[in-house]
PDB file of C-alpha atoms in Angstrom:
ATOM      1  CA  SER A  61       7.639 -16.966   6.166  1.00  0.00           C
ATOM      2  CA  GLN A  62       3.986 -16.486   6.897  1.00  0.00           C
ATOM      3  CA  GLN A  63       4.249 -12.718   6.840  1.00  0.00           C
ATOM      4  CA  GLY A  64       0.962 -10.998   6.252  1.00  0.00           C
ATOM      5  CA  GLU A  65       0.739  -8.548   3.407  1.00  0.00           C
ATOM      6  CA  GLU A  66      -1.653  -5.627   3.492  1.00  0.00           C
ATOM      7  CA  ASP A  67      -3.271  -4.129   0.468  1.00  0.00           C
ATOM      8  CA  PRO A  68      -3.346  -1.302  -0.409  1.00  0.00           C
ATOM      9  CA  GLN A  69      -0.156   0.180   1.025  1.00  0.00           C
ATOM     10  CA  ALA A  70      -1.855   3.566   1.227  1.00  0.00           C
ATOM     11  CA  LEU A  71      -5.491   4.661   1.108  1.00  0.00           C
ATOM     12  CA  SER A  72      -6.917   8.177   1.098  1.00  0.00           C
ATOM     13  CA  ILE A  73     -10.667   8.764   1.408  1.00  0.00           C
ATOM     14  CA  GLN A  74     -13.139  11.463   2.405  1.00  0.00           C
ATOM     15  CA  GLU A  75     -14.570  11.651   5.887  1.00  0.00           C
ATOM     16  CA  GLY A  76     -17.771   9.664   6.128  1.00  0.00           C
ATOM     17  CA  GLU A  77     -16.770   7.115   3.486  1.00  0.00           C
ATOM     18  CA  ASN A  78     -15.992   3.497   4.260  1.00  0.00           C
ATOM     19  CA  ALA A  79     -12.400   2.211   4.232  1.00  0.00           C
ATOM     20  CA  THR A  80     -11.489  -1.361   3.365  1.00  0.00           C
ATOM     21  CA  MET A  81      -8.070  -2.877   3.906  1.00  0.00           C
ATOM     22  CA  ASN A  82      -7.012  -6.393   2.999  1.00  0.00           C
ATOM     23  CA  CYS A  83      -4.478  -8.803   4.424  1.00  0.00           C
ATOM     24  CA  SER A  84      -3.114 -12.031   2.967  1.00  0.00           C
ATOM     25  CA  TYR A  85      -0.965 -14.611   4.708  1.00  0.00           C
ATOM     26  CA  LYS A  86       0.802 -17.800   3.764  1.00  0.00           C
ATOM     27  CA  THR A  87       0.374 -20.582   6.341  1.00  0.00           C
ATOM     28  CA  SER A  88      -2.265 -21.969   8.690  1.00  0.00           C
ATOM     29  CA  ILE A  89      -3.103 -19.718  11.577  1.00  0.00           C
ATOM     30  CA  ASN A  90      -4.626 -19.860  15.037  1.00  0.00           C
ATOM     31  CA  ASN A  91      -5.947 -16.323  14.884  1.00  0.00           C
ATOM     32  CA  LEU A  92      -5.532 -13.055  13.007  1.00  0.00           C
ATOM     33  CA  GLN A  93      -5.413  -9.664  14.657  1.00  0.00           C
ATOM     34  CA  TRP A  94      -5.672  -6.084  13.467  1.00  0.00           C
ATOM     35  CA  TYR A  95      -3.774  -3.228  15.086  1.00  0.00           C
ATOM     36  CA  ARG A  96      -3.742   0.531  14.598  1.00  0.00           C
ATOM     37  CA  GLN A  97      -0.727   2.805  14.941  1.00  0.00           C
ATOM     38  CA  ASN A  98      -0.933   6.559  15.125  1.00  0.00           C
ATOM     39  CA  SER A  99       2.144   8.369  13.844  1.00  0.00           C
ATOM     40  CA  GLY A 100       5.161   7.844  16.096  1.00  0.00           C
ATOM     41  CA  ARG A 101       3.247   5.837  18.677  1.00  0.00           C
ATOM     42  CA  GLY A 102       2.873   2.224  19.760  1.00  0.00           C
ATOM     43  CA  LEU A 103       0.351  -0.181  18.265  1.00  0.00           C
ATOM     44  CA  VAL A 104      -3.149  -0.467  19.648  1.00  0.00           C
ATOM     45  CA  HIS A 105      -5.075  -3.713  19.361  1.00  0.00           C
ATOM     46  CA  LEU A 106      -8.376  -3.397  17.470  1.00  0.00           C
ATOM     47  CA  ILE A 107      -9.850  -6.833  17.008  1.00  0.00           C
ATOM     48  CA  LEU A 108      -8.954 -10.533  17.046  1.00  0.00           C
ATOM     49  CA  ILE A 109     -10.642 -13.137  14.872  1.00  0.00           C
ATOM     50  CA  ARG A 110     -10.023 -16.838  15.414  1.00  0.00           C
ATOM     51  CA  SER A 111      -9.524 -19.329  12.615  1.00  0.00           C
ATOM     52  CA  ASN A 112     -12.964 -20.870  13.177  1.00  0.00           C
ATOM     53  CA  GLU A 113     -14.719 -17.494  12.856  1.00  0.00           C
ATOM     54  CA  ARG A 114     -15.730 -15.864   9.587  1.00  0.00           C
ATOM     55  CA  GLU A 115     -16.801 -12.402  10.641  1.00  0.00           C
ATOM     56  CA  LYS A 116     -16.507 -10.182  13.684  1.00  0.00           C
ATOM     57  CA  HIS A 117     -17.768  -6.701  14.546  1.00  0.00           C
ATOM     58  CA  SER A 118     -16.605  -4.091  17.000  1.00  0.00           C
ATOM     59  CA  GLY A 119     -18.296  -0.700  16.803  1.00  0.00           C
ATOM     60  CA  ARG A 120     -17.553   0.715  13.326  1.00  0.00           C
ATOM     61  CA  LEU A 121     -15.107  -2.104  12.586  1.00  0.00           C
ATOM     62  CA  ARG A 122     -15.963  -5.251  10.673  1.00  0.00           C
ATOM     63  CA  VAL A 123     -13.398  -7.978  10.096  1.00  0.00           C
ATOM     64  CA  THR A 124     -13.820 -10.990   7.840  1.00  0.00           C
ATOM     65  CA  LEU A 125     -11.599 -14.040   7.590  1.00  0.00           C
ATOM     66  CA  ASP A 126     -11.444 -16.502   4.702  1.00  0.00           C
ATOM     67  CA  THR A 127      -9.075 -19.306   5.679  1.00  0.00           C
ATOM     68  CA  SER A 128      -9.486 -21.042   2.311  1.00  0.00           C
ATOM     69  CA  LYS A 129      -8.065 -17.959   0.591  1.00  0.00           C
ATOM     70  CA  LYS A 130      -5.760 -17.120   3.511  1.00  0.00           C
ATOM     71  CA  SER A 131      -7.052 -13.579   3.573  1.00  0.00           C
ATOM     72  CA  SER A 132      -8.773 -11.111   5.851  1.00  0.00           C
ATOM     73  CA  SER A 133     -10.339  -7.695   5.420  1.00  0.00           C
ATOM     74  CA  LEU A 134     -10.888  -4.805   7.796  1.00  0.00           C
ATOM     75  CA  LEU A 135     -13.777  -2.454   7.069  1.00  0.00           C
ATOM     76  CA  ILE A 136     -14.093   0.862   8.866  1.00  0.00           C
ATOM     77  CA  THR A 137     -17.516   2.393   8.300  1.00  0.00           C
ATOM     78  CA  ALA A 138     -18.387   6.097   8.424  1.00  0.00           C
ATOM     79  CA  SER A 139     -14.734   7.103   8.674  1.00  0.00           C
ATOM     80  CA  ARG A 140     -13.598  10.021  10.817  1.00  0.00           C
ATOM     81  CA  ALA A 141     -10.482  12.176  10.749  1.00  0.00           C
ATOM     82  CA  ALA A 142      -9.340  10.423  13.946  1.00  0.00           C
ATOM     83  CA  ASP A 143      -9.160   7.137  12.015  1.00  0.00           C
ATOM     84  CA  THR A 144      -6.115   8.460  10.168  1.00  0.00           C
ATOM     85  CA  ALA A 145      -3.380   5.966  11.097  1.00  0.00           C
ATOM     86  CA  SER A 146      -1.502   2.916   9.875  1.00  0.00           C
ATOM     87  CA  TYR A 147      -3.296  -0.405  10.168  1.00  0.00           C
ATOM     88  CA  PHE A 148      -1.494  -3.733  10.539  1.00  0.00           C
ATOM     89  CA  CYS A 149      -2.653  -7.303  10.404  1.00  0.00           C
ATOM     90  CA  ALA A 150      -0.802  -9.927  12.426  1.00  0.00           C
ATOM     91  CA  THR A 151      -1.056 -13.693  12.357  1.00  0.00           C
ATOM     92  CA  ASP A 152      -0.538 -16.158  15.145  1.00  0.00           C
ATOM     93  CA  ALA A 153       0.368 -19.633  13.940  1.00  0.00           C
ATOM     94  CA  TRP A 154      -0.688 -22.754  15.805  1.00  0.00           C
ATOM     95  CA  GLY A 155       1.918 -23.654  18.410  1.00  0.00           C
ATOM     96  CA  ALA A 156       3.776 -20.381  18.035  1.00  0.00           C
ATOM     97  CA  GLN A 157       3.906 -17.764  20.735  1.00  0.00           C
ATOM     98  CA  LYS A 158       4.673 -14.865  18.472  1.00  0.00           C
ATOM     99  CA  LEU A 159       2.831 -12.748  15.930  1.00  0.00           C
ATOM    100  CA  VAL A 160       3.994 -12.010  12.427  1.00  0.00           C
ATOM    101  CA  PHE A 161       3.055  -8.533  11.229  1.00  0.00           C
ATOM    102  CA  GLY A 162       2.374  -7.262   7.756  1.00  0.00           C
ATOM    103  CA  GLN A 163       3.789  -4.047   6.337  1.00  0.00           C
ATOM    104  CA  GLY A 164       0.672  -2.049   7.095  1.00  0.00           C
ATOM    105  CA  THR A 165      -1.799   0.169   5.258  1.00  0.00           C
ATOM    106  CA  ARG A 166      -1.493   3.905   5.755  1.00  0.00           C
ATOM    107  CA  LEU A 167      -5.024   5.331   5.910  1.00  0.00           C
ATOM    108  CA  THR A 168      -5.683   9.049   5.510  1.00  0.00           C
ATOM    109  CA  ILE A 169      -9.139  10.486   6.130  1.00  0.00           C
ATOM    110  CA  ASN A 170      -9.623  13.875   4.463  1.00  0.00           C
ATOM    111  CA  PRO A 171     -12.059  16.313   6.116  1.00  0.00           C
TER     112      PRO A 171
ATOM    113  CA  ASP B 256      -6.200  -0.887  32.520  1.00  0.00           C
ATOM    114  CA  VAL B 257      -3.321  -2.627  30.803  1.00  0.00           C
ATOM    115  CA  LYS B 258      -0.017  -0.852  30.807  1.00  0.00           C
ATOM    116  CA  VAL B 259       3.304  -1.371  29.059  1.00  0.00           C
ATOM    117  CA  THR B 260       5.900   1.291  29.688  1.00  0.00           C
ATOM    118  CA  GLN B 261       9.237   1.923  28.033  1.00  0.00           C
ATOM    119  CA  SER B 262      12.023   3.775  29.758  1.00  0.00           C
ATOM    120  CA  SER B 263      12.498   6.507  27.157  1.00  0.00           C
ATOM    121  CA  ARG B 264      10.483   7.988  24.272  1.00  0.00           C
ATOM    122  CA  TYR B 265      13.585   9.434  22.604  1.00  0.00           C
ATOM    123  CA  LEU B 266      17.216   8.412  22.997  1.00  0.00           C
ATOM    124  CA  VAL B 267      20.392   9.634  21.295  1.00  0.00           C
ATOM    125  CA  LYS B 268      23.560   7.584  21.609  1.00  0.00           C
ATOM    126  CA  ARG B 269      26.991   7.482  19.996  1.00  0.00           C
ATOM    127  CA  THR B 270      28.438   4.658  17.930  1.00  0.00           C
ATOM    128  CA  GLY B 271      30.042   2.028  20.143  1.00  0.00           C
ATOM    129  CA  GLU B 272      28.059   2.868  23.270  1.00  0.00           C
ATOM    130  CA  LYS B 273      26.221   0.169  25.207  1.00  0.00           C
ATOM    131  CA  VAL B 274      22.508   0.910  25.189  1.00  0.00           C
ATOM    132  CA  PHE B 275      19.803  -0.420  27.493  1.00  0.00           C
ATOM    133  CA  LEU B 276      16.128  -0.208  26.603  1.00  0.00           C
ATOM    134  CA  GLU B 277      13.785  -1.135  29.420  1.00  0.00           C
ATOM    135  CA  CYS B 278      10.224  -2.392  29.209  1.00  0.00           C
ATOM    136  CA  VAL B 279       7.859  -3.009  32.099  1.00  0.00           C
ATOM    137  CA  GLN B 280       4.357  -4.506  32.050  1.00  0.00           C
ATOM    138  CA  ASP B 281       1.868  -4.656  34.894  1.00  0.00           C
ATOM    139  CA  MET B 282      -0.439  -7.373  33.561  1.00  0.00           C
ATOM    140  CA  ASP B 283       1.425 -10.464  34.827  1.00  0.00           C
ATOM    141  CA  HIS B 284       1.901 -11.579  31.202  1.00  0.00           C
ATOM    142  CA  GLU B 285       4.086 -14.571  30.458  1.00  0.00           C
ATOM    143  CA  ASN B 286       5.257 -13.354  27.052  1.00  0.00           C
ATOM    144  CA  MET B 287       7.250 -10.237  26.246  1.00  0.00           C
ATOM    145  CA  PHE B 288       8.591  -9.063  22.889  1.00  0.00           C
ATOM    146  CA  TRP B 289      10.995  -6.559  21.375  1.00  0.00           C
ATOM    147  CA  TYR B 290      10.450  -5.289  17.826  1.00  0.00           C
ATOM    148  CA  ARG B 291      12.072  -2.678  15.681  1.00  0.00           C
ATOM    149  CA  GLN B 292      10.117  -0.720  13.129  1.00  0.00           C
ATOM    150  CA  ASP B 293      11.648   0.872  10.069  1.00  0.00           C
ATOM    151  CA  PRO B 294      10.003   2.600   7.097  1.00  0.00           C
ATOM    152  CA  GLY B 295       9.173   0.109   4.384  1.00  0.00           C
ATOM    153  CA  LEU B 296      10.141  -2.877   6.529  1.00  0.00           C
ATOM    154  CA  GLY B 297       7.274  -2.993   8.986  1.00  0.00           C
ATOM    155  CA  LEU B 298       7.696  -4.546  12.431  1.00  0.00           C
ATOM    156  CA  ARG B 299      10.470  -7.076  12.797  1.00  0.00           C
ATOM    157  CA  LEU B 300      10.832  -9.267  15.857  1.00  0.00           C
ATOM    158  CA  ILE B 301      14.223  -9.043  17.576  1.00  0.00           C
ATOM    159  CA  TYR B 302      13.766 -11.293  20.611  1.00  0.00           C
ATOM    160  CA  PHE B 303      10.946 -12.621  22.715  1.00  0.00           C
ATOM    161  CA  SER B 304      10.633 -14.271  26.096  1.00  0.00           C
ATOM    162  CA  TYR B 305       7.944 -16.675  27.272  1.00  0.00           C
ATOM    163  CA  ASP B 306       9.091 -16.919  30.877  1.00  0.00           C
ATOM    164  CA  VAL B 307      11.555 -15.479  33.336  1.00  0.00           C
ATOM    165  CA  LYS B 308      15.148 -16.127  32.263  1.00  0.00           C
ATOM    166  CA  MET B 309      13.895 -17.653  28.989  1.00  0.00           C
ATOM    167  CA  LYS B 310      14.514 -16.042  25.635  1.00  0.00           C
ATOM    168  CA  GLU B 311      14.087 -16.885  21.976  1.00  0.00           C
ATOM    169  CA  LYS B 312      15.660 -15.242  18.947  1.00  0.00           C
ATOM    170  CA  GLY B 313      13.331 -13.518  16.581  1.00  0.00           C
ATOM    171  CA  ASP B 314      13.975 -12.636  12.972  1.00  0.00           C
ATOM    172  CA  ILE B 315      16.786 -10.118  13.477  1.00  0.00           C
ATOM    173  CA  PRO B 316      18.676 -10.823  16.730  1.00  0.00           C
ATOM    174  CA  GLU B 317      22.139  -9.898  15.479  1.00  0.00           C
ATOM    175  CA  GLY B 318      23.695  -7.060  17.440  1.00  0.00           C
ATOM    176  CA  TYR B 319      21.172  -7.359  20.266  1.00  0.00           C
ATOM    177  CA  SER B 320      20.795  -9.270  23.508  1.00  0.00           C
ATOM    178  CA  VAL B 321      18.009  -9.390  26.089  1.00  0.00           C
ATOM    179  CA  SER B 322      17.516  -9.967  29.770  1.00  0.00           C
ATOM    180  CA  ARG B 323      14.452 -11.075  31.700  1.00  0.00           C
ATOM    181  CA  GLU B 324      15.278 -11.417  35.379  1.00  0.00           C
ATOM    182  CA  LYS B 325      11.753 -10.613  36.563  1.00  0.00           C
ATOM    183  CA  LYS B 326       8.421 -11.440  34.971  1.00  0.00           C
ATOM    184  CA  GLU B 327       7.386  -7.820  34.551  1.00  0.00           C
ATOM    185  CA  ARG B 328      10.628  -6.510  33.027  1.00  0.00           C
ATOM    186  CA  PHE B 329      12.248  -7.235  29.663  1.00  0.00           C
ATOM    187  CA  SER B 330      15.407  -5.396  28.671  1.00  0.00           C
ATOM    188  CA  LEU B 331      16.910  -4.999  25.215  1.00  0.00           C
ATOM    189  CA  ILE B 332      20.661  -4.435  25.102  1.00  0.00           C
ATOM    190  CA  LEU B 333      22.699  -3.078  22.239  1.00  0.00           C
ATOM    191  CA  GLU B 334      26.218  -4.190  23.163  1.00  0.00           C
ATOM    192  CA  SER B 335      27.930  -1.735  20.809  1.00  0.00           C
ATOM    193  CA  ALA B 336      25.494   0.592  19.104  1.00  0.00           C
ATOM    194  CA  SER B 337      25.880   1.185  15.388  1.00  0.00           C
ATOM    195  CA  THR B 338      24.225   3.694  13.087  1.00  0.00           C
ATOM    196  CA  ASN B 339      22.164   0.960  11.399  1.00  0.00           C
ATOM    197  CA  GLN B 340      20.448   0.389  14.727  1.00  0.00           C
ATOM    198  CA  THR B 341      18.813   3.791  14.514  1.00  0.00           C
ATOM    199  CA  SER B 342      15.136   2.864  14.622  1.00  0.00           C
ATOM    200  CA  MET B 343      11.864   2.857  16.536  1.00  0.00           C
ATOM    201  CA  TYR B 344      11.892   0.105  19.168  1.00  0.00           C
ATOM    202  CA  LEU B 345       8.595  -1.305  20.374  1.00  0.00           C
ATOM    203  CA  CYS B 346       8.032  -3.563  23.359  1.00  0.00           C
ATOM    204  CA  ALA B 347       4.925  -5.710  23.792  1.00  0.00           C
ATOM    205  CA  SER B 348       3.542  -8.254  26.226  1.00  0.00           C
ATOM    206  CA  SER B 349       0.829 -10.884  26.078  1.00  0.00           C
ATOM    207  CA  SER B 350      -0.666 -13.902  27.737  1.00  0.00           C
ATOM    208  CA  VAL B 351      -0.111 -17.133  25.849  1.00  0.00           C
ATOM    209  CA  GLY B 352      -1.936 -17.061  22.500  1.00  0.00           C
ATOM    210  CA  ASP B 353      -3.582 -13.736  23.184  1.00  0.00           C
ATOM    211  CA  THR B 354      -3.511 -10.088  22.153  1.00  0.00           C
ATOM    212  CA  GLN B 355      -0.227  -8.230  22.361  1.00  0.00           C
ATOM    213  CA  TYR B 356      -0.184  -4.939  24.246  1.00  0.00           C
ATOM    214  CA  PHE B 357       2.378  -2.437  23.085  1.00  0.00           C
ATOM    215  CA  GLY B 358       4.362   0.257  24.799  1.00  0.00           C
ATOM    216  CA  PRO B 359       4.632   3.786  23.328  1.00  0.00           C
ATOM    217  CA  GLY B 360       7.949   3.048  21.619  1.00  0.00           C
ATOM    218  CA  THR B 361      11.495   4.393  21.929  1.00  0.00           C
ATOM    219  CA  ARG B 362      12.950   6.291  19.007  1.00  0.00           C
ATOM    220  CA  LEU B 363      16.681   5.598  19.138  1.00  0.00           C
ATOM    221  CA  THR B 364      19.184   7.618  17.143  1.00  0.00           C
ATOM    222  CA  VAL B 365      22.778   6.399  16.960  1.00  0.00           C
ATOM    223  CA  LEU B 366      25.233   9.058  15.801  1.00  0.00           C
TER     224      LEU B 366
END
């Protein structure tokens, strides 16, 4: 299985601090995506990074991808209470039409 | 704006009942997916479809079937609901090799 694994499983920080979450996977990928899920809701797509990219930014989000280490990180800068959610990475293997999701990181931003 | 809708947010059924979960997308996406999400297990793929009348088993298809008669609609069927099928069910759609867009989820309780 090429299931992604997020680390840490849970993260609690103060508002205004930066939050970093990591994801590791097992096989070659076409792209890697990060999603957010608020409690009891569906997943919302945050950012997609392709296998030939090393870094991508979107607002306060910064994603890096290291294909040699089969890992990715998601950095949220200047965190806000509204960022409290679970964050999932998902990998899309070459030739596959489905994503494989990790277990997620539960992020709590304390006011 | 992209939209994936699911027929119910909350559903309560009895053991042995036949259950239909409906998902509709308005983005003309080829691919549609059904996942279940359970604490500690993350998202697990039940079935997916890459075209009308086409379906592929995911990681946990046992006890489920699907139907895709029209491109915009993907139904998940529990032939005889059991208590271990109590879960959050998430539907998603995507173009080939692209971001998945999720519905709000259906929380199913089987008594």
